Coordinates of N, CA, C and O in Angstrom, one line a residue:
X24 N -176.2 100.1 139.1 CA -176.4 101.2 138.8 C -178.1 101.1 138.6 O -178.5 100.2 138.0
X25 N -179.2 102.1 139.5 CA -180.3 102.0 139.9 C -180.7 103.3 139.1 O -180.3 104.5 139.6
X26 N -181.6 103.1 138.2 CA -182.5 104.3 138.0 C -183.9 104.0 138.5 O -184.6 103.1 138.4
X27 N -184.1 105.7 139.3 CA -185.6 105.6 139.4 C -186.7 105.5 138.3 O -186.7 105.8 137.8
X28 N -187.8 104.6 138.5 CA -188.6 105.1 137.7 C -189.5 106.4 137.7 O -189.6 107.2 138.8
X29 N -190.1 107.0 136.6 CA -190.3 108.1 136.7 C -191.4 108.7 137.6 O -191.5 110.0 138.5
X30 N -192.1 107.5 138.2 CA -193.2 108.3 139.3 C -192.7 108.0 140.3 O -193.1 108.8 141.5
X31 N -191.4 108.1 141.0 CA -190.0 107.9 142.3 C -190.2 109.4 142.9 O -189.0 109.1 143.4
X32 N -189.8 110.1 141.8 CA -189.9 111.6 142.3 C -188.3 111.6 141.2 O -188.7 112.0 139.9
X33 N -187.9 112.9 141.5 CA -186.4 113.4 140.4 C -186.2 112.1 139.3 O -185.8 111.4 140.5
X34 N -185.2 112.3 138.7 CA -184.8 111.0 137.8 C -183.5 111.0 138.2 O -182.8 111.9 138.1
X35 N -183.0 110.3 139.1 CA -182.1 110.0 139.7 C -181.3 109.0 138.9 O -181.8 107.9 138.3
X36 N -179.8 108.8 139.4 CA -179.1 107.9 138.8 C -178.1 107.3 140.5 O -177.3 108.9 140.7
X37 N -177.7 107.1 140.4 CA -177.0 106.9 142.0 C -175.3 107.0 141.7 O -175.1 107.6 142.3
X38 N -174.7 106.6 140.4 CA -173.4 107.4 140.4 C -173.2 108.9 139.8 O -172.8 109.7 139.9
X39 N -174.2 109.1 139.0 CA -174.4 110.5 137.9 C -175.2 111.4 139.3 O -174.7 112.6 138.4
X40 N -175.8 111.6 139.4 CA -176.7 111.6 140.0 C -177.9 112.4 139.3 O -178.6 110.8 139.0
X41 N -179.2 113.6 139.5 CA -180.0 113.8 138.9 C -179.5 113.5 137.1 O -179.0 114.2 137.2
X42 N -180.4 112.8 136.4 CA -180.6 112.9 135.1 C -181.1 113.8 134.0 O -180.6 114.3 133.0
X43 N -181.7 114.8 135.0 CA -182.2 116.1 133.7 C -181.8 117.3 134.7 O -182.3 117.7 136.0
X44 N -180.8 117.8 134.6 CA -180.6 119.0 134.5 C -181.5 119.9 134.9 O -182.3 120.4 134.5
X45 N -181.3 120.5 135.9 CA -182.4 121.9 136.7 C -182.4 122.7 135.7 O -183.8 123.1 135.2
X46 N -181.8 123.5 134.7 CA -182.2 124.3 133.6 C -182.7 123.9 132.9 O -183.4 124.4 131.9
X47 N -183.0 122.3 132.6 CA -183.9 122.4 131.5 C -185.1 122.1 131.6 O -186.0 122.0 131.1
X48 N -185.4 121.6 133.0 CA -187.0 122.2 133.8 C -187.1 123.2 133.7 O -188.7 123.5 133.0
X49 N -186.6 124.5 133.2 CA -186.8 126.0 133.2 C -186.9 126.4 131.3 O -186.8 127.9 131.3
X50 N -186.5 125.6 130.9 CA -185.9 125.7 129.3 C -184.9 126.6 129.2 O -185.1 127.3 128.6
X51 N -184.0 126.6 129.8 CA -183.1 127.4 130.1 C -183.5 128.7 131.1 O -182.0 129.5 130.7
X52 N -184.2 129.3 130.8 CA -184.7 130.6 131.5 C -184.3 130.3 133.2 O -184.0 129.7 134.0
X53 N -183.5 132.4 133.3 CA -182.7 131.8 134.6 C -183.5 133.2 135.2 O -183.4 133.4 136.2
X54 N -184.5 133.9 134.8 CA -185.0 135.3 135.0 C -186.5 134.6 135.1 O -187.4 134.9 134.2
X55 N -187.2 135.2 136.1 CA -188.8 134.7 136.6 C -189.3 136.0 135.8 O -188.9 137.2 136.0
X56 N -190.7 136.1 135.5 CA -191.6 137.0 135.0 C -191.9 137.5 136.1 O -192.2 139.1 135.6
X57 N -192.3 137.5 137.5 CA -192.4 138.0 138.6 C -191.2 137.7 139.6 O -190.7 137.0 139.5
X58 N -191.6 139.2 140.2 CA -190.5 139.5 141.2 C -190.5 138.7 142.7 O -192.1 139.0 143.0
X59 N -189.8 137.5 142.9 CA -189.9 136.8 143.9 C -188.8 137.2 144.7 O -187.5 136.8 144.7
X60 N -188.9 136.3 146.2 CA -187.6 136.4 147.0 C -187.9 135.3 147.2 O -188.8 134.6 147.5
X61 N -186.4 134.8 148.6 CA -186.7 133.6 149.3 C -187.7 133.8 150.0 O -188.3 132.7 150.3
X62 N -188.9 134.4 150.7 CA -189.5 134.4 151.5 C -190.7 134.5 151.2 O -191.8 134.6 151.9
X63 N -191.5 135.3 149.9 CA -192.6 135.5 149.2 C -193.4 134.3 149.2 O -192.8 133.0 149.5
X64 N -194.2 134.6 149.8 CA -195.1 133.5 150.2 C -195.8 133.5 148.4 O -196.6 134.4 148.0
X65 N -196.3 132.2 148.2 CA -197.4 131.8 147.3 C -198.2 130.6 147.6 O -198.3 129.6 148.3
X66 N -199.3 130.3 147.0 CA -200.7 130.1 147.3 C -201.1 129.8 146.0 O -201.8 130.5 145.4
X67 N -201.7 128.6 145.4 CA -202.4 128.1 144.4 C -204.1 128.9 144.5 O -204.5 129.3 145.8
X68 N -204.6 129.4 143.5 CA -205.9 130.3 143.6 C -207.3 128.9 142.7 O -208.3 129.4 143.5
X69 N -206.7 127.7 142.6 CA -207.6 126.9 142.3 C -208.0 126.8 140.7 O -209.0 126.4 140.4
X70 N -207.3 127.8 140.5 CA -207.7 127.8 139.0 C -207.1 127.1 138.2 O -205.7 126.2 138.4
X71 N -207.0 126.4 137.2 CA -206.8 125.3 136.1 C -205.7 125.7 135.2 O -206.0 126.7 134.5
X72 N -204.2 125.5 135.0 CA -203.5 126.3 134.4 C -204.1 125.5 132.9 O -204.5 124.5 132.6
X73 N -203.2 126.5 132.3 CA -204.0 126.0 130.8 C -202.4 125.8 129.9 O -201.6 126.5 129.9
X74 N -202.3 125.1 128.7 CA -201.7 124.8 128.2 C -200.7 123.8 129.3 O -201.2 123.1 130.0
X75 N -199.4 123.3 128.5 CA -199.3 122.3 129.0 C -198.2 122.8 130.1 O -197.6 123.7 129.6
X76 N -197.5 122.2 130.8 CA -197.2 122.4 132.2 C -196.5 121.5 132.5 O -196.4 119.6 132.5
X77 N -194.8 121.5 132.8 CA -194.2 120.2 133.5 C -194.6 119.3 134.4 O -195.5 120.0 135.5
X78 N -194.2 118.4 134.8 CA -194.4 117.9 135.9 C -194.1 118.4 137.2 O -194.1 118.3 138.5
X79 N -192.5 119.3 137.2 CA -192.5 119.7 138.3 C -193.1 120.6 138.2 O -193.0 121.4 139.9
X80 N -193.9 121.6 137.4 CA -195.0 122.7 137.6 C -195.8 121.9 138.4 O -196.6 122.7 139.7
X81 N -196.4 120.8 138.4 CA -197.8 119.8 138.7 C -197.4 119.7 140.5 O -197.9 119.9 140.9
X82 N -195.8 119.5 140.9 CA -195.5 119.7 141.5 C -195.3 120.5 142.8 O -195.9 120.5 144.1
X83 N -194.8 121.8 141.9 CA -194.3 123.7 143.0 C -196.5 123.1 143.1 O -196.4 124.2 143.6
X84 N -197.1 123.3 142.3 CA -199.0 123.3 142.6 C -199.0 122.9 143.5 O -200.2 123.9 144.2
X85 N -199.0 121.7 143.8 CA -199.3 120.6 144.7 C -198.9 121.1 145.9 O -200.0 120.9 147.4
X86 N -197.3 121.3 146.0 CA -197.0 122.2 147.4 C -197.5 123.4 147.7 O -197.9 123.6 149.2
X87 N -198.4 124.2 146.6 CA -199.0 125.7 147.4 C -200.3 125.3 147.8 O -200.8 126.3 147.3
X88 N -201.1 124.5 148.2 CA -202.7 124.3 148.3 C -202.3 125.4 149.5 O -203.5 125.3 150.1
X89 N -201.9 125.4 150.2 CA -201.4 126.9 151.6 C -200.0 127.6 151.5 O -199.7 126.9 150.7
X90 N -200.3 128.6 152.1 CA -199.4 129.5 151.3 C -197.7 128.9 151.9 O -197.9 128.8 152.5
X91 N -196.9 129.2 151.2 CA -195.8 128.4 151.2 C -194.2 129.0 151.1 O -195.1 129.9 149.4
X92 N -193.5 129.4 151.6 CA -192.2 130.5 151.1 C -192.0 130.2 150.2 O -191.4 128.2 150.2
X93 N -191.2 130.3 149.0 CA -190.3 130.1 147.5 C -189.9 129.1 148.0 O -188.8 128.4 147.6
X94 N -188.4 129.5 149.4 CA -187.2 129.0 149.3 C -187.5 127.4 150.0 O -187.7 125.9 149.4
X95 N -188.7 127.2 150.6 CA -189.9 125.9 151.2 C -190.2 125.2 149.4 O -189.5 123.8 149.4
X96 N -190.4 125.7 149.0 CA -191.0 125.1 147.4 C -189.4 124.7 146.9 O -189.4 123.5 146.2
X97 N -188.8 125.0 146.7 CA -187.5 124.8 146.3 C -186.8 123.7 146.7 O -186.5 122.6 146.5
X98 N -186.9 123.8 148.2 CA -186.5 122.6 149.0 C -187.4 121.1 148.4 O -186.7 120.2 148.8
X99 N -188.6 121.4 148.6 CA -189.6 120.4 148.4 C -189.1 119.9 147.0 O -189.2 118.5 147.0
X100 N -188.6 120.1 145.7 CA -188.9 120.5 144.3 C -187.0 119.9 144.0 O -187.1 118.7 143.0
X101 N -186.4 120.2 145.6 CA -184.5 119.3 145.3 C -184.3 119.8 144.3 O -183.7 119.6 143.6
X102 N -185.0 122.1 143.7 CA -184.2 122.6 142.7 C -183.7 123.6 143.2 O -183.8 124.2 144.2
X103 N -182.3 124.4 142.5 CA -182.0 125.5 143.0 C -183.7 126.7 142.5 O -183.9 126.4 141.9
X104 N -183.1 127.7 143.5 CA -184.3 129.1 144.0 C -184.2 129.4 142.7 O -185.3 129.7 142.1
X105 N -183.3 129.6 141.7 CA -183.0 130.4 140.4 C -184.6 129.1 139.7 O -185.5 129.7 138.6
X106 N -184.6 128.2 139.4 CA -185.0 127.5 138.5 C -186.8 127.6 139.2 O -187.6 127.5 138.6
X107 N -186.7 127.0 140.9 CA -187.6 126.9 141.3 C -188.6 129.0 140.7 O -189.9 129.0 140.7
X108 N -188.0 129.6 141.3 CA -189.0 131.2 140.5 C -189.2 131.4 139.2 O -190.3 131.7 139.1
X109 N -188.6 130.7 138.3 CA -188.9 130.6 136.6 C -190.3 129.6 136.9 O -191.2 130.4 136.5
X110 N -190.2 128.8 137.8 CA -191.5 127.7 137.6 C -192.7 128.5 138.3 O -194.1 128.2 137.7
X111 N -192.7 129.0 139.6 CA -193.8 129.3 139.8 C -194.0 131.2 139.2 O -195.1 131.3 139.3
X112 N -193.0 131.4 139.1 CA -193.3 132.8 137.7 C -194.8 132.3 136.7 O -195.3 133.0 136.4
X113 N -194.1 131.2 136.1 CA -194.8 130.0 134.9 C -196.2 130.0 135.8 O -197.1 130.8 135.5
X114 N -196.4 130.1 137.1 CA -197.8 129.2 137.5 C -199.1 131.1 138.0 O -199.9 130.9 138.1
X115 N -198.2 131.6 138.0 CA -198.5 133.2 138.8 C -199.2 133.6 137.2 O -200.3 133.8 137.5
X116 N -198.3 133.5 135.9 CA -198.6 134.3 134.7 C -199.9 133.2 134.7 O -200.7 134.3 133.6
X117 N -199.8 131.9 134.6 CA -200.9 131.6 134.2 C -202.0 131.6 135.2 O -203.3 131.2 134.7
X118 N -202.1 132.2 136.0 CA -203.2 132.1 137.1 C -203.5 131.5 138.1 O -204.5 131.2 138.7
X119 N -202.4 130.3 138.0 CA -202.4 128.9 138.7 C -202.3 129.6 140.0 O -202.4 128.8 141.2
X120 N -201.3 130.3 140.7 CA -201.2 130.7 142.0 C -200.8 132.2 142.3 O -201.3 133.2 141.3
X121 N -201.0 132.7 143.5 CA -201.0 134.3 143.7 C -199.7 134.5 144.3 O -199.4 133.3 145.3
X122 N -198.9 135.5 144.8 CA -197.7 135.6 145.5 C -197.7 137.2 146.2 O -199.1 138.2 145.9
X123 N -198.2 137.2 147.5 CA -197.4 138.2 147.8 C -195.9 138.3 149.2 O -195.3 137.2 149.1
X124 N -195.8 139.9 148.9 CA -193.9 139.7 149.4 C -194.3 139.1 151.6 O -195.3 138.7 151.6
X125 N -192.9 138.7 151.9 CA -193.1 138.5 153.1 C -193.4 139.7 153.7 O -193.6 141.2 153.9
X126 N -194.1 139.5 155.0 CA -194.9 140.4 156.6 C -193.7 140.7 157.1 O -193.4 139.4 157.9
X127 N -193.5 141.9 157.3 CA -192.0 142.1 158.3 C -192.9 142.6 159.5 O -193.7 144.1 159.0
X128 N -192.8 142.8 160.6 CA -193.0 142.9 161.5 C -192.5 144.0 162.3 O -193.4 144.3 163.2
X129 N -191.6 143.9 162.1 CA -190.3 145.0 162.4 C -189.9 146.0 160.9 O -190.0 145.5 159.6
X130 N -189.1 146.7 161.1 CA -187.9 147.3 160.2 C -187.1 146.5 160.2 O -186.2 146.9 161.0
X131 N -187.1 145.6 158.7 CA -185.2 145.4 158.6 C -184.1 146.2 158.5 O -182.8 145.2 159.0
X132 N -183.9 147.4 158.5 CA -183.0 148.2 158.6 C -182.6 149.0 159.9 O -182.1 149.9 160.0
X133 N -184.0 148.7 160.6 CA -184.0 149.0 161.9 C -182.6 148.7 162.8 O -181.6 148.1 163.0
X134 N -181.9 150.1 163.5 CA -180.4 150.5 163.6 C -180.3 149.4 164.9 O -179.6 148.9 165.1
X135 N -181.4 149.8 165.3 CA -181.6 149.0 166.9 C -181.4 147.2 166.5 O -180.6 146.9 167.8
X136 N -181.9 146.7 165.7 CA -182.1 145.8 165.6 C -180.9 144.7 164.8 O -179.9 143.9 165.3
X137 N -180.1 146.0 164.1 CA -178.8 146.0 163.0 C -177.6 145.7 164.0 O -176.5 144.8 164.4
X138 N -177.7 146.2 165.1 CA -176.5 146.7 166.4 C -177.0 145.2 166.8 O -175.5 145.0 167.8
X139 N -178.1 145.0 167.5 CA -178.3 143.7 168.2 C -177.6 142.6 167.5 O -177.0 141.7 168.2
X140 N -177.9 142.8 165.8 CA -176.9 141.5 165.8 C -175.5 141.2 165.5 O -175.3 139.9 165.9
X141 N -175.0 142.6 165.5 CA -173.4 142.8 165.5 C -173.3 142.6 166.9 O -171.9 142.1 166.7
X142 N -173.7 142.9 168.0 CA -173.4 142.4 169.1 C -173.3 141.3 169.6 O -172.3 140.4 170.2
X143 N -174.0 140.5 169.2 CA -174.3 138.4 169.2 C -173.4 138.0 168.5 O -172.8 137.0 168.5
X144 N -173.2 138.6 166.8 CA -171.7 138.0 166.3 C -170.6 138.0 166.8 O -169.8 137.3 166.9
X145 N -170.4 139.2 167.5 CA -169.3 139.2 168.1 C -169.0 138.3 169.3 O -167.9 138.1 170.1
X146 N -170.2 138.3 170.2 CA -169.9 137.6 171.7 C -169.8 135.8 171.1 O -169.0 135.1 171.4
X147 N -170.0 135.9 169.7 CA -169.8 134.5 169.2 C -168.6 134.1 169.2 O -167.8 133.0 168.3
X148 N -167.3 135.6 168.8 CA -166.1 135.4 167.9 C -165.2 135.4 169.1 O -165.1 135.3 170.3

């Protein structure tokens, strides 16, 4: 059994997997205080967060030095998206991050677009 050092990333045990369960990171919270979806862009503001933030908050903040999607931050942290959204919302609440919805250059409910997707799926079957 190998246990990674604290500086090696998430605490892992080869047999058991992650030693700190994901929802422990968010103190059991499952709902973010800010509306975020997978494609929402987050970026660090440069403001120093006040109060204690966990190591996952620091890792997320470090990842957001350039605009990045919520899904990408979750993948980098190796945490579920629900947990990542709570962490990012904490950072938005303390002024360390700013967020904006994804920019769509087309109407995602455009009938022609939806028909093209449907046609493509039918060709695959």
